[in-house]
Coordinates of C-alpha atoms in Angstrom, one line a residue:
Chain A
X1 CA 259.7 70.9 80.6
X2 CA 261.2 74.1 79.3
X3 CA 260.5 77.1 81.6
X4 CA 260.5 80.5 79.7
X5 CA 262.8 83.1 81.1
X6 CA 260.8 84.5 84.2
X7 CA 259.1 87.2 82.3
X8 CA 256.4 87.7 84.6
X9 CA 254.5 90.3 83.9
X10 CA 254.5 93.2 86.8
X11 CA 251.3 95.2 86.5
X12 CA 251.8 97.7 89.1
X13 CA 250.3 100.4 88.5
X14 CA 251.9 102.3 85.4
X15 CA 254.7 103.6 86.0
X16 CA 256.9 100.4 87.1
X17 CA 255.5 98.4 84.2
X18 CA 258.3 99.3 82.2
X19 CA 260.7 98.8 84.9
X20 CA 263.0 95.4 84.4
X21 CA 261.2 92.9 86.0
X22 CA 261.0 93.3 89.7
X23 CA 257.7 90.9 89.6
X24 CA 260.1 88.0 88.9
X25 CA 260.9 88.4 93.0
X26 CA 257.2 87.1 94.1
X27 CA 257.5 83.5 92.1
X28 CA 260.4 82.6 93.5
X29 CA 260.8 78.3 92.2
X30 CA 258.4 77.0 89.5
X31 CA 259.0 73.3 89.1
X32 CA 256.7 70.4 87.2
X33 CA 256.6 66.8 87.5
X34 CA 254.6 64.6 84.4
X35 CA 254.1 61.1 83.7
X36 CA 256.6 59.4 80.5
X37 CA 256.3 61.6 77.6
X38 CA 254.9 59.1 74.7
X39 CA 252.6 55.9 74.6
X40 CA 250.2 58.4 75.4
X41 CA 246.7 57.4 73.3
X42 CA 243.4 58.5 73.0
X43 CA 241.1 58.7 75.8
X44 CA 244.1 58.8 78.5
X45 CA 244.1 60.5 81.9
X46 CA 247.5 62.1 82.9
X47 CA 248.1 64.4 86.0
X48 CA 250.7 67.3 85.4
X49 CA 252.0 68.7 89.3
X50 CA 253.3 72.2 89.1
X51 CA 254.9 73.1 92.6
X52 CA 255.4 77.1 92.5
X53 CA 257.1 78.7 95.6
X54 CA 255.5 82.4 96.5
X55 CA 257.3 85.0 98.3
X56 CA 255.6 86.2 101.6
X57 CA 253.0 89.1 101.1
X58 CA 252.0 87.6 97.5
X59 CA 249.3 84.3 97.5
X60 CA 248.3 82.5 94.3
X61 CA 244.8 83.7 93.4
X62 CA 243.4 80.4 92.3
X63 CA 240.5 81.8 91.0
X64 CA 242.7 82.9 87.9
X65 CA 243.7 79.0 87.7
X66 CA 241.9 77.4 84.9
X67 CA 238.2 75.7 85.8
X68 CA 237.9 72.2 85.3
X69 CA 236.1 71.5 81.2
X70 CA 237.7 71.4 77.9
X71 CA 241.0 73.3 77.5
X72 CA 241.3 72.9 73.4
X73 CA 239.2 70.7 71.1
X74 CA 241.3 67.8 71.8
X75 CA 241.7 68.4 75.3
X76 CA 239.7 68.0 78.8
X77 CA 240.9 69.7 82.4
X78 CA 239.5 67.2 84.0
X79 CA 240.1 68.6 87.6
X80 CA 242.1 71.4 89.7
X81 CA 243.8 70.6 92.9
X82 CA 245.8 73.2 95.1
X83 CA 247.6 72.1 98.1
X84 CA 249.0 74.8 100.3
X85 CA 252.3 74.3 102.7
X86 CA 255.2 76.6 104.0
X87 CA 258.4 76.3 101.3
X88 CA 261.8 77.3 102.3
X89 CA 263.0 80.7 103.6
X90 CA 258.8 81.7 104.4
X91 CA 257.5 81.5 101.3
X92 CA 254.6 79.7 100.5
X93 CA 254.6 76.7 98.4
X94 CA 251.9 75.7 96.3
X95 CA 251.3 71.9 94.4
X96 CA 249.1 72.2 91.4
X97 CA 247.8 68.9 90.9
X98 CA 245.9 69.1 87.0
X99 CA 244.5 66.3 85.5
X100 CA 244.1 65.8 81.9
X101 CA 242.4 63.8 79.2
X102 CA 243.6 64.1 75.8
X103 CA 240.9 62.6 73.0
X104 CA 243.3 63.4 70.5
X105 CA 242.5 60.7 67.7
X106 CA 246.3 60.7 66.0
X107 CA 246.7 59.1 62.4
X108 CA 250.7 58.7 63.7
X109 CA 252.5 59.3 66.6
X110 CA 252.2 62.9 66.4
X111 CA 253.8 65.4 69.0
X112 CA 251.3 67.3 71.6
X113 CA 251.4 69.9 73.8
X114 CA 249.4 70.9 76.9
X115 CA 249.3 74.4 77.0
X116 CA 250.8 76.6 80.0
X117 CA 248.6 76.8 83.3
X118 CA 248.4 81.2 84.2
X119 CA 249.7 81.6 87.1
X120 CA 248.9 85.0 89.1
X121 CA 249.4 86.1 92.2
X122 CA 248.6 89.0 93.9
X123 CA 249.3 91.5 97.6
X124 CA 246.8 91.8 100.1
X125 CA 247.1 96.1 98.5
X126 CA 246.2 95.2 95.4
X127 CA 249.7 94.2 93.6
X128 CA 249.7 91.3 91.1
X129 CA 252.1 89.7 88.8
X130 CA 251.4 86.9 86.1
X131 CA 253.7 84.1 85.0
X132 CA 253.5 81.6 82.8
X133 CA 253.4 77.7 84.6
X134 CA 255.3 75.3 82.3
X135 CA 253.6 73.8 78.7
X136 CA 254.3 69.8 78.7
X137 CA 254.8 68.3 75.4
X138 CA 254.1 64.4 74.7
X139 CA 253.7 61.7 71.6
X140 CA 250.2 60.7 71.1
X141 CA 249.9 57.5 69.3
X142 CA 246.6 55.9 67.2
X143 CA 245.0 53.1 68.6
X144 CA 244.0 51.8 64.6
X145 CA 246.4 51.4 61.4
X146 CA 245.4 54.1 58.5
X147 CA 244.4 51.5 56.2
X148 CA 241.2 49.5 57.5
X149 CA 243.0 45.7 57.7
X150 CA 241.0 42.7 57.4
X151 CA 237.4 42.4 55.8
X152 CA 238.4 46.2 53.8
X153 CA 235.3 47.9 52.9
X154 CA 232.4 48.2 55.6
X155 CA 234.7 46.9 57.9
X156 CA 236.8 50.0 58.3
X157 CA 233.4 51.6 59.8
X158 CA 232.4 48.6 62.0
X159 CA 232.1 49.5 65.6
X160 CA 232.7 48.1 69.0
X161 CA 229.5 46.3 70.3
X162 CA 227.0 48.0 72.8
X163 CA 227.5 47.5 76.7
X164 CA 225.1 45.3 78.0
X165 CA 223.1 46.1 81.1
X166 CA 224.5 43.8 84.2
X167 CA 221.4 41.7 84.8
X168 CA 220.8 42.5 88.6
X169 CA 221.9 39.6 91.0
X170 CA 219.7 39.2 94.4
X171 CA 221.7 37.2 95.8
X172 CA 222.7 39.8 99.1
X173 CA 219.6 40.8 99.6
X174 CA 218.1 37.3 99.7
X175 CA 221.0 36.6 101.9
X176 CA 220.4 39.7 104.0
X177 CA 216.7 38.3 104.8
X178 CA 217.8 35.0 105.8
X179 CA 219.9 36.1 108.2
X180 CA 217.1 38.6 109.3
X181 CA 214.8 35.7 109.8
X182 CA 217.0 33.5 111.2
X183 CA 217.8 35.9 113.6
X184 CA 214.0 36.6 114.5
X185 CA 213.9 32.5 115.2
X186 CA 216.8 33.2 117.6
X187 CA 215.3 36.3 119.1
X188 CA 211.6 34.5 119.7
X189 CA 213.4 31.0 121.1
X190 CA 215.6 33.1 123.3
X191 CA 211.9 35.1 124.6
X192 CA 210.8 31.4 124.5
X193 CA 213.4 30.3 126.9
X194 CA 213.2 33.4 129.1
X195 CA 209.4 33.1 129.4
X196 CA 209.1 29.4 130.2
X197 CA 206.9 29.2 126.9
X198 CA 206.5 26.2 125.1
X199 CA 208.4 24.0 124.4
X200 CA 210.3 25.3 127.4
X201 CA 207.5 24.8 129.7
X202 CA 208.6 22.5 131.7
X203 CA 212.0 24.0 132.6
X204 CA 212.8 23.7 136.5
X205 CA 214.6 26.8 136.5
X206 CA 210.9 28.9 135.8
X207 CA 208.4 27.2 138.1
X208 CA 206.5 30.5 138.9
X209 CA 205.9 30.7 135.2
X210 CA 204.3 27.5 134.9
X211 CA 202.3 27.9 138.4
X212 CA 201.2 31.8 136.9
X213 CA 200.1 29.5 133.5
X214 CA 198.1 27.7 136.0
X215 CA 196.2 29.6 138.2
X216 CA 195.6 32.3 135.4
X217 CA 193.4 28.7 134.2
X218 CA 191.7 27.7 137.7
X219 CA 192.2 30.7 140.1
X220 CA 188.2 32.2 139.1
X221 CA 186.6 28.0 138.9
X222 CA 184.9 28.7 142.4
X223 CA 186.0 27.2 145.1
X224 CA 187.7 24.1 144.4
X225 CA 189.7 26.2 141.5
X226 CA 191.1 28.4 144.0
X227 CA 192.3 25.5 145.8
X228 CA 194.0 24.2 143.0
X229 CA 195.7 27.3 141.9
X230 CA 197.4 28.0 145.7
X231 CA 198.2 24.5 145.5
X232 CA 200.0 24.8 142.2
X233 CA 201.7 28.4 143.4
X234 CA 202.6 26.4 146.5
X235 CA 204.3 23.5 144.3
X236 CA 205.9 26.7 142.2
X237 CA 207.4 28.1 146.0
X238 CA 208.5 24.5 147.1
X239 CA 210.3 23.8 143.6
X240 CA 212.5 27.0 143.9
X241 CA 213.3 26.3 147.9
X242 CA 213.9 23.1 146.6
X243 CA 212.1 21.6 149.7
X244 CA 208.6 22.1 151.6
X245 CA 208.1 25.5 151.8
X246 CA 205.9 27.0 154.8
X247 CA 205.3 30.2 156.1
X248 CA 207.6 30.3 158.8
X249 CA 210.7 29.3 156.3
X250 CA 209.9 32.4 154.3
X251 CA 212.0 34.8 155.8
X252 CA 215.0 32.9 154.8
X253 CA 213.8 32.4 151.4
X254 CA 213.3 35.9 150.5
X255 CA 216.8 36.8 152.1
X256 CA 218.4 34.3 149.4
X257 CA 216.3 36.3 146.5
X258 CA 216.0 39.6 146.5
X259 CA 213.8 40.2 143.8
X260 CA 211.0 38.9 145.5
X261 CA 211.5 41.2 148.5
X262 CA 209.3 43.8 146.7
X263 CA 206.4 41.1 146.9
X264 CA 207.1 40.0 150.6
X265 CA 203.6 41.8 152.4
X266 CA 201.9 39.5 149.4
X267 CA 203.2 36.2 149.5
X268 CA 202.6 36.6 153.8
X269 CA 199.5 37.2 152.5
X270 CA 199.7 34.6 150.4
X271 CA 200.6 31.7 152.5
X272 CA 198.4 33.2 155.5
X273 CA 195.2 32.8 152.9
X274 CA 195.7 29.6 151.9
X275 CA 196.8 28.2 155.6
X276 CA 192.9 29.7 156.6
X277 CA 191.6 27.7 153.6
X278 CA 193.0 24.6 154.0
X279 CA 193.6 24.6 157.6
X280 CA 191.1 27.3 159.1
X281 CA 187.5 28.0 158.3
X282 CA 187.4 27.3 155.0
X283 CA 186.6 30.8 153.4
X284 CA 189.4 32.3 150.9
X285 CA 190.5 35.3 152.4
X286 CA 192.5 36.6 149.1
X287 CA 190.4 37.4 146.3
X288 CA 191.0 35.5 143.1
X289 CA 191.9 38.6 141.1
X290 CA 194.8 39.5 143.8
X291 CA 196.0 35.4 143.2
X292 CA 196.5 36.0 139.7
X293 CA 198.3 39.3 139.7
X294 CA 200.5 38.0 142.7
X295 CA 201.4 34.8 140.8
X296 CA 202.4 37.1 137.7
X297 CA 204.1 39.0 139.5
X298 CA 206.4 36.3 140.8
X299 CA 207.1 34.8 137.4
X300 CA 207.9 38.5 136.2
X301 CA 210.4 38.7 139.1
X302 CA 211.5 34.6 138.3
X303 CA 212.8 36.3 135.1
X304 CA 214.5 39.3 136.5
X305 CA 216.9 37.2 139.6
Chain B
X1 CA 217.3 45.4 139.7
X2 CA 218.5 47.4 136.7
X3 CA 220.4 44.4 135.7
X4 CA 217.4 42.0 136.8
X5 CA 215.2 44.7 134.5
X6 CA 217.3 44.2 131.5
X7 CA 217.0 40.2 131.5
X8 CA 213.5 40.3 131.9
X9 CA 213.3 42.9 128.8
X10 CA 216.3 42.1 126.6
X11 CA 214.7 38.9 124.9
X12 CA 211.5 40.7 124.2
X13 CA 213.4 43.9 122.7
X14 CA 215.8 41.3 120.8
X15 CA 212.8 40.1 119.1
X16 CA 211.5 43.3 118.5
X17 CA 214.5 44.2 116.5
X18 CA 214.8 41.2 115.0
X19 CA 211.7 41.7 113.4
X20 CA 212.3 45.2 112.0
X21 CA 215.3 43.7 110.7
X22 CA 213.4 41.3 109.0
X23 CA 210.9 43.2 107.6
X24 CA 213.0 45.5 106.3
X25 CA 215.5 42.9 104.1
X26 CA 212.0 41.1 103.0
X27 CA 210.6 44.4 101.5
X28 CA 214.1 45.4 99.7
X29 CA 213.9 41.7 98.3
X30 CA 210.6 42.5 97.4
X31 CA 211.7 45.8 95.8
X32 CA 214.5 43.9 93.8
X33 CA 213.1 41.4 92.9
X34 CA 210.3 43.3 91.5
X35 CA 213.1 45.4 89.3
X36 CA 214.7 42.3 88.0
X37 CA 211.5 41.4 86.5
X38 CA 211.4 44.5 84.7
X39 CA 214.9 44.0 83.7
X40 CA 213.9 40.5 82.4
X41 CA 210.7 41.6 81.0
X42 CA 213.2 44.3 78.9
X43 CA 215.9 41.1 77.8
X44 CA 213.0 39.7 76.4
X45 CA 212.2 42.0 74.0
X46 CA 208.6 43.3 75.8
X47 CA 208.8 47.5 76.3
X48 CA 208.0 47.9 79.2
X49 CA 208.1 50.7 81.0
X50 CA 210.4 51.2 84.3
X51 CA 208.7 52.5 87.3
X52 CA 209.0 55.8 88.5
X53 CA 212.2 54.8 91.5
X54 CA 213.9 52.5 89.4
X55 CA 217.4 52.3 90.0
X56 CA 219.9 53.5 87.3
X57 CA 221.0 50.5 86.5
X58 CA 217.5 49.9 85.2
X59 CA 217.1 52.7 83.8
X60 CA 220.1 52.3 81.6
X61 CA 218.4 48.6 80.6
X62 CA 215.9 50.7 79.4
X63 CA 218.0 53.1 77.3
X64 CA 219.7 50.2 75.9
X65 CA 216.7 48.8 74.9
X66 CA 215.3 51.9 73.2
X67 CA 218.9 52.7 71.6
X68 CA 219.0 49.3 70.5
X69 CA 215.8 49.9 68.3
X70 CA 217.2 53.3 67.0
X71 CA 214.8 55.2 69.5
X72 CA 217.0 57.7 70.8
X73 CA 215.1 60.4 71.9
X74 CA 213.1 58.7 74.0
X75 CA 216.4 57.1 75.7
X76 CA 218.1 60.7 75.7
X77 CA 215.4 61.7 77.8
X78 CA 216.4 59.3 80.9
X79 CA 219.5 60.6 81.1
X80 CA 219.0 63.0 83.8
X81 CA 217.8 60.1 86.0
X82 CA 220.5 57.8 84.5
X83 CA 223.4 60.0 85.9
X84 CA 221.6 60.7 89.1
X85 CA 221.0 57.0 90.5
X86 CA 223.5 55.0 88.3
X87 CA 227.0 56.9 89.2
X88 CA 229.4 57.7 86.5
X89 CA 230.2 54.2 85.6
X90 CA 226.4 53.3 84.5
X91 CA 226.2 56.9 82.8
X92 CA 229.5 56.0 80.9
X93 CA 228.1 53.2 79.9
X94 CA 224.5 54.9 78.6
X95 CA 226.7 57.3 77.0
X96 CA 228.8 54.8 75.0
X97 CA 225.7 53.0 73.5
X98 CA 224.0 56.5 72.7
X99 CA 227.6 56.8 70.9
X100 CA 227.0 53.9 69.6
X101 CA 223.5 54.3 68.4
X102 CA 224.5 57.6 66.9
X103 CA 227.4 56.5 64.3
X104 CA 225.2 53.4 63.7
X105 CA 222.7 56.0 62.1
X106 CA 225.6 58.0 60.7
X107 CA 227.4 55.1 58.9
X108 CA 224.3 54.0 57.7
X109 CA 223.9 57.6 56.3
X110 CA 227.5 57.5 54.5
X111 CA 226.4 53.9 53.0
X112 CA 223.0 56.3 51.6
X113 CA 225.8 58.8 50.3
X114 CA 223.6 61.2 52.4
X115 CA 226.8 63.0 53.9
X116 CA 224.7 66.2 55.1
X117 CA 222.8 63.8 57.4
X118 CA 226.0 61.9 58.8
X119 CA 228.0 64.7 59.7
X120 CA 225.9 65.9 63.3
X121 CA 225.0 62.1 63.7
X122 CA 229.3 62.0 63.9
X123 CA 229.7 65.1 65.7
X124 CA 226.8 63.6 68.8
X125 CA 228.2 60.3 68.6
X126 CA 231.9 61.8 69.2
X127 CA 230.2 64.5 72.5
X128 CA 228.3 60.7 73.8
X129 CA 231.6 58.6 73.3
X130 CA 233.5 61.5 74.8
X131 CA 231.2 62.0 78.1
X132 CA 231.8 58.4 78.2
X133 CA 235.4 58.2 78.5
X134 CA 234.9 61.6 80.7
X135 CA 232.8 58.8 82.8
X136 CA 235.0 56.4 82.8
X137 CA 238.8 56.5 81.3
X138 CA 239.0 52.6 81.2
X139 CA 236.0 51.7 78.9
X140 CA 238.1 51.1 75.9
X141 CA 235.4 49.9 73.3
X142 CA 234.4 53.8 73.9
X143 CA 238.4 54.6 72.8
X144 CA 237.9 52.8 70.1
X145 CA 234.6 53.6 68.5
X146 CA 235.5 57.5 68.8
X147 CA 238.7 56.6 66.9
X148 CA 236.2 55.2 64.2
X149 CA 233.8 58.0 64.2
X150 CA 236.9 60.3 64.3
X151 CA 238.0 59.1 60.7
X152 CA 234.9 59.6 59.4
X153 CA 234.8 63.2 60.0
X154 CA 237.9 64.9 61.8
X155 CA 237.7 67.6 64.4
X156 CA 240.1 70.4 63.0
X157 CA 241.4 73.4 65.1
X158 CA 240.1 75.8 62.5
X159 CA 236.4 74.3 62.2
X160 CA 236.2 74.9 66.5
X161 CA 237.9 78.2 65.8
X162 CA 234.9 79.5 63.1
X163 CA 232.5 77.6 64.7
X164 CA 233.4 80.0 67.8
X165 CA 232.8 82.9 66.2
X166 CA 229.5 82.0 64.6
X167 CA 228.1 81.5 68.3
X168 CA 230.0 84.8 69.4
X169 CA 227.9 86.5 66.8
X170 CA 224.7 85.0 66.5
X171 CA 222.5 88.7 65.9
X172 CA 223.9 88.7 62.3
X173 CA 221.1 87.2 60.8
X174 CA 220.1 89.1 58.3
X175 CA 223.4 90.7 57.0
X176 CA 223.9 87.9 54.1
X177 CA 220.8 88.1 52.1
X178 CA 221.1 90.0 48.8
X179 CA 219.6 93.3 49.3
X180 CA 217.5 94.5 46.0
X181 CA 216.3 98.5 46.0
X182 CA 213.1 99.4 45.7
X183 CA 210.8 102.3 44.8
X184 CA 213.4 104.3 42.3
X185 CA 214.5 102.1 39.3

């Protein structure tokens, strides 16, 4: 970690080149930090910092840093990282986070040095100066003795076996799908449930739904079918009053549900139809079609309350 | 009624997408499972070829393989693909056993005394083991076969340093050949 003497260079223009160093005023603190020196082998990544403090109108021109690929023919700059913040007495301080990998293949421990990051930095008018970042020397050691040990001969050439491909495991995926269809058997159970469907069918809470199951069957058998499908909507209204239903109880009953105010002119329609059929002259006053899209109606409103 | 809406819809739109959920896990099943009989198809010795959106994983069962069998141009030539879908951990890996495949030919041509024809097989096993470790630092067997390959021919400043200049002048071709006169005697 030796820093030369702050020789930066000053190229202003000419005529202050020669002047003593008044360059060394824009780097004002040039500091590294490095990992342990030795034990360092081949194939090892090491980050050098290099924190540089810059006096006000200069900035580090980072396009003069060095671009991440090989740095010597043992040596890889792996990648460049500035971080910017305010220093002490406003200048700007830089962190120069480099990271190396040596492939340097050593026969002994052998000393090795990282050479010196440029540093330049320049004035918004065009001034620049250079300096030298620090060089970091460390000892590189060989993975392998000199002399190939056991076996001798061939063996000193013998490689390190191929990597095997992973064989690819399906075990999330296959766990993925049986969730995803154990959720579907949820999902339809819950529709299921909601619908009155099988095997739900016979669940008190839905009576429209099984009355709307049965007039959809008998409302359009003539006669006697239309009979059977008021009858069943009738049973439907009387399970969810939880008593005889008639027409003049109605108004209470829609006041305790109001999602089937929306159908009230129907059902009085309803109930007035069926009291001519079964009590009246005997003709059915509400077509057969208008039964069947009332009764839907109520099991679709049965869902919603 | 909004509320009333939404528990008259929700179970129907719950089983809606449910379904798509489904559908969707069963056809990457189907998609993996499909690879992973390519993959054992490749174990077993058949060569057979990946399809076209194989992932890189495959793709580097494939280079092994053809590396294994000392086909290495055809396994150079997924490489492209290898680095794009794999990552850098399944390129490392593709790159070690190219490295690998490489000093296999070259210390089979130091064993031929043929060292003309090991010293690029060293120099292109050393660039594969050295984009492995690039890859990844920690694959050691990669540290250690480019220590081998590195005693059987050393990089030297001076070679880079010449080698340099040869690429810095590459017009020169025809400087070096003897020149004879003609016409006069």
């Amino acid at each position: 970690m030796r820093w030369r003497p702050l020789a930066a260079l000053a190229l202003l223009a000419g005529a202050s080149a020669l002047a003593p160093d008044p360059a060394a005023a824009q780097i004002l603190d040039r500091s590294m930090t490095a990992p342990r020196p030795f034990g360092v082998i081949l194939g090892d990544v090491f980050t050098l910092k290099t924190r540089v403090d810059v006096a006000p109108p200069f900035r580090l021109d980072a396009s003069a840093l060095p671009k991440p690929g090989p740095v010597t023919y043992w040596l890889d700059l792996r990648s460049i990282e500035i971080r910017e913040e305010s220093g002490p007495n406003g200048a700007t301080r830089y962190e120069i986070a480099a990271e190396y990998q040596t492939f340097y293949a050593a026969l002994e421990a052998i000393e090795q040095t990282v050479p010196p990051v440029k540093l330049v930095v320049t004035a918004e008018d065009g001034r620049r100066a250079e300096a030298d970042g620090a060089s970091w020397s460390f000892i590189t050691s060989p993975l392998r003795p000199i002399v190939a040990t056991a076996g001798g001969g061939s063996s000193a050439y013998s490689i390190r076996p191929d990597a095997v491909p992973a064989r690819p495991s399906l075990r999330r995926s296959e766990i993925a799908a049986a969730a995803a269809g154990a959720a579907a058997l949820l999902a339809l159970g819950l529709l299921a449930w909601s619908r009155a469907w099988p095997p739900f069918h016979k669940r008190p809470a839905r009576p429209f739904a099984v009355a709307a199951r049965a007039v959809a069957r008998q409302a359009r058998n003539g006669e006697a079918g239309w009979r059977g499908a008021a009858l069943s909507l009738h049973r439907a209204f009387d399970a969810a009053a939880g008593r005889r239903l008639l027409g003049e109880d109605l108004a209470a009953f829609l006041a305790a549900r109001p999602s089937f105010a929306r159908l009230e002119p129907t059902i009085r329609d309803f109930f007035e139809a069926s009291r001519q059929a079964f009590f009246g002259a005997g003709s059915t006053p509400m077509p057969a079609d208008d039964l069947l899209s009332l009764s839907k109606s109520l099991a679709s409103a049965e869902r919603a309350s | 009624m909004t509320l009333g809406l939404v528990r008259s819809l929700a179970p129907a739109a719950l089983l809606v997408a449910a379904l798509v959920w489904l559908g969707a896990s069963l056809w990457t099943l189907q998609g993996e499972r499909a690879e992973r009989d390519v993959f054992d198809a490749l174990a077993a010795n058949r060569n057979v070829e990946p399809p076209d959106d194989a992932s890189g994983e495959l793709l580097f069962a494939r280079a092994h393989y053809l590396l294994s069998r000392d086909r290495i141009d055809e396994a150079q030539a997924l490489v492209g693909r290898i680095v794009d879908r794999g990552g850098p951990a399944v390129a490392a890996r593709f790159h070690y056993d190219l490295g690998n495949a490489r000093a296999r030919r070259a210390v089979g041509a130091v064993e031929a005394s043929q060292i003309n024809k090991a010293i690029p097989e060293v120099r292109l096993a050393k660039d594969a083991y050295r984009a492995a470790l690039r890859g990844d630092p920690g694959l050691w067997d990669a540290r250690y076969n480019l220590d081998v390959v590195m005693r059987l021919v050393r990089d030297f400043p001076e070679f880079e340093a010449a080698e340099e200049e040869t690429k810095a002048q590459p017009k020169k071709l025809w400087t070096d050949l003897p020149g004879r006169p003609r016409g006069l005697p």
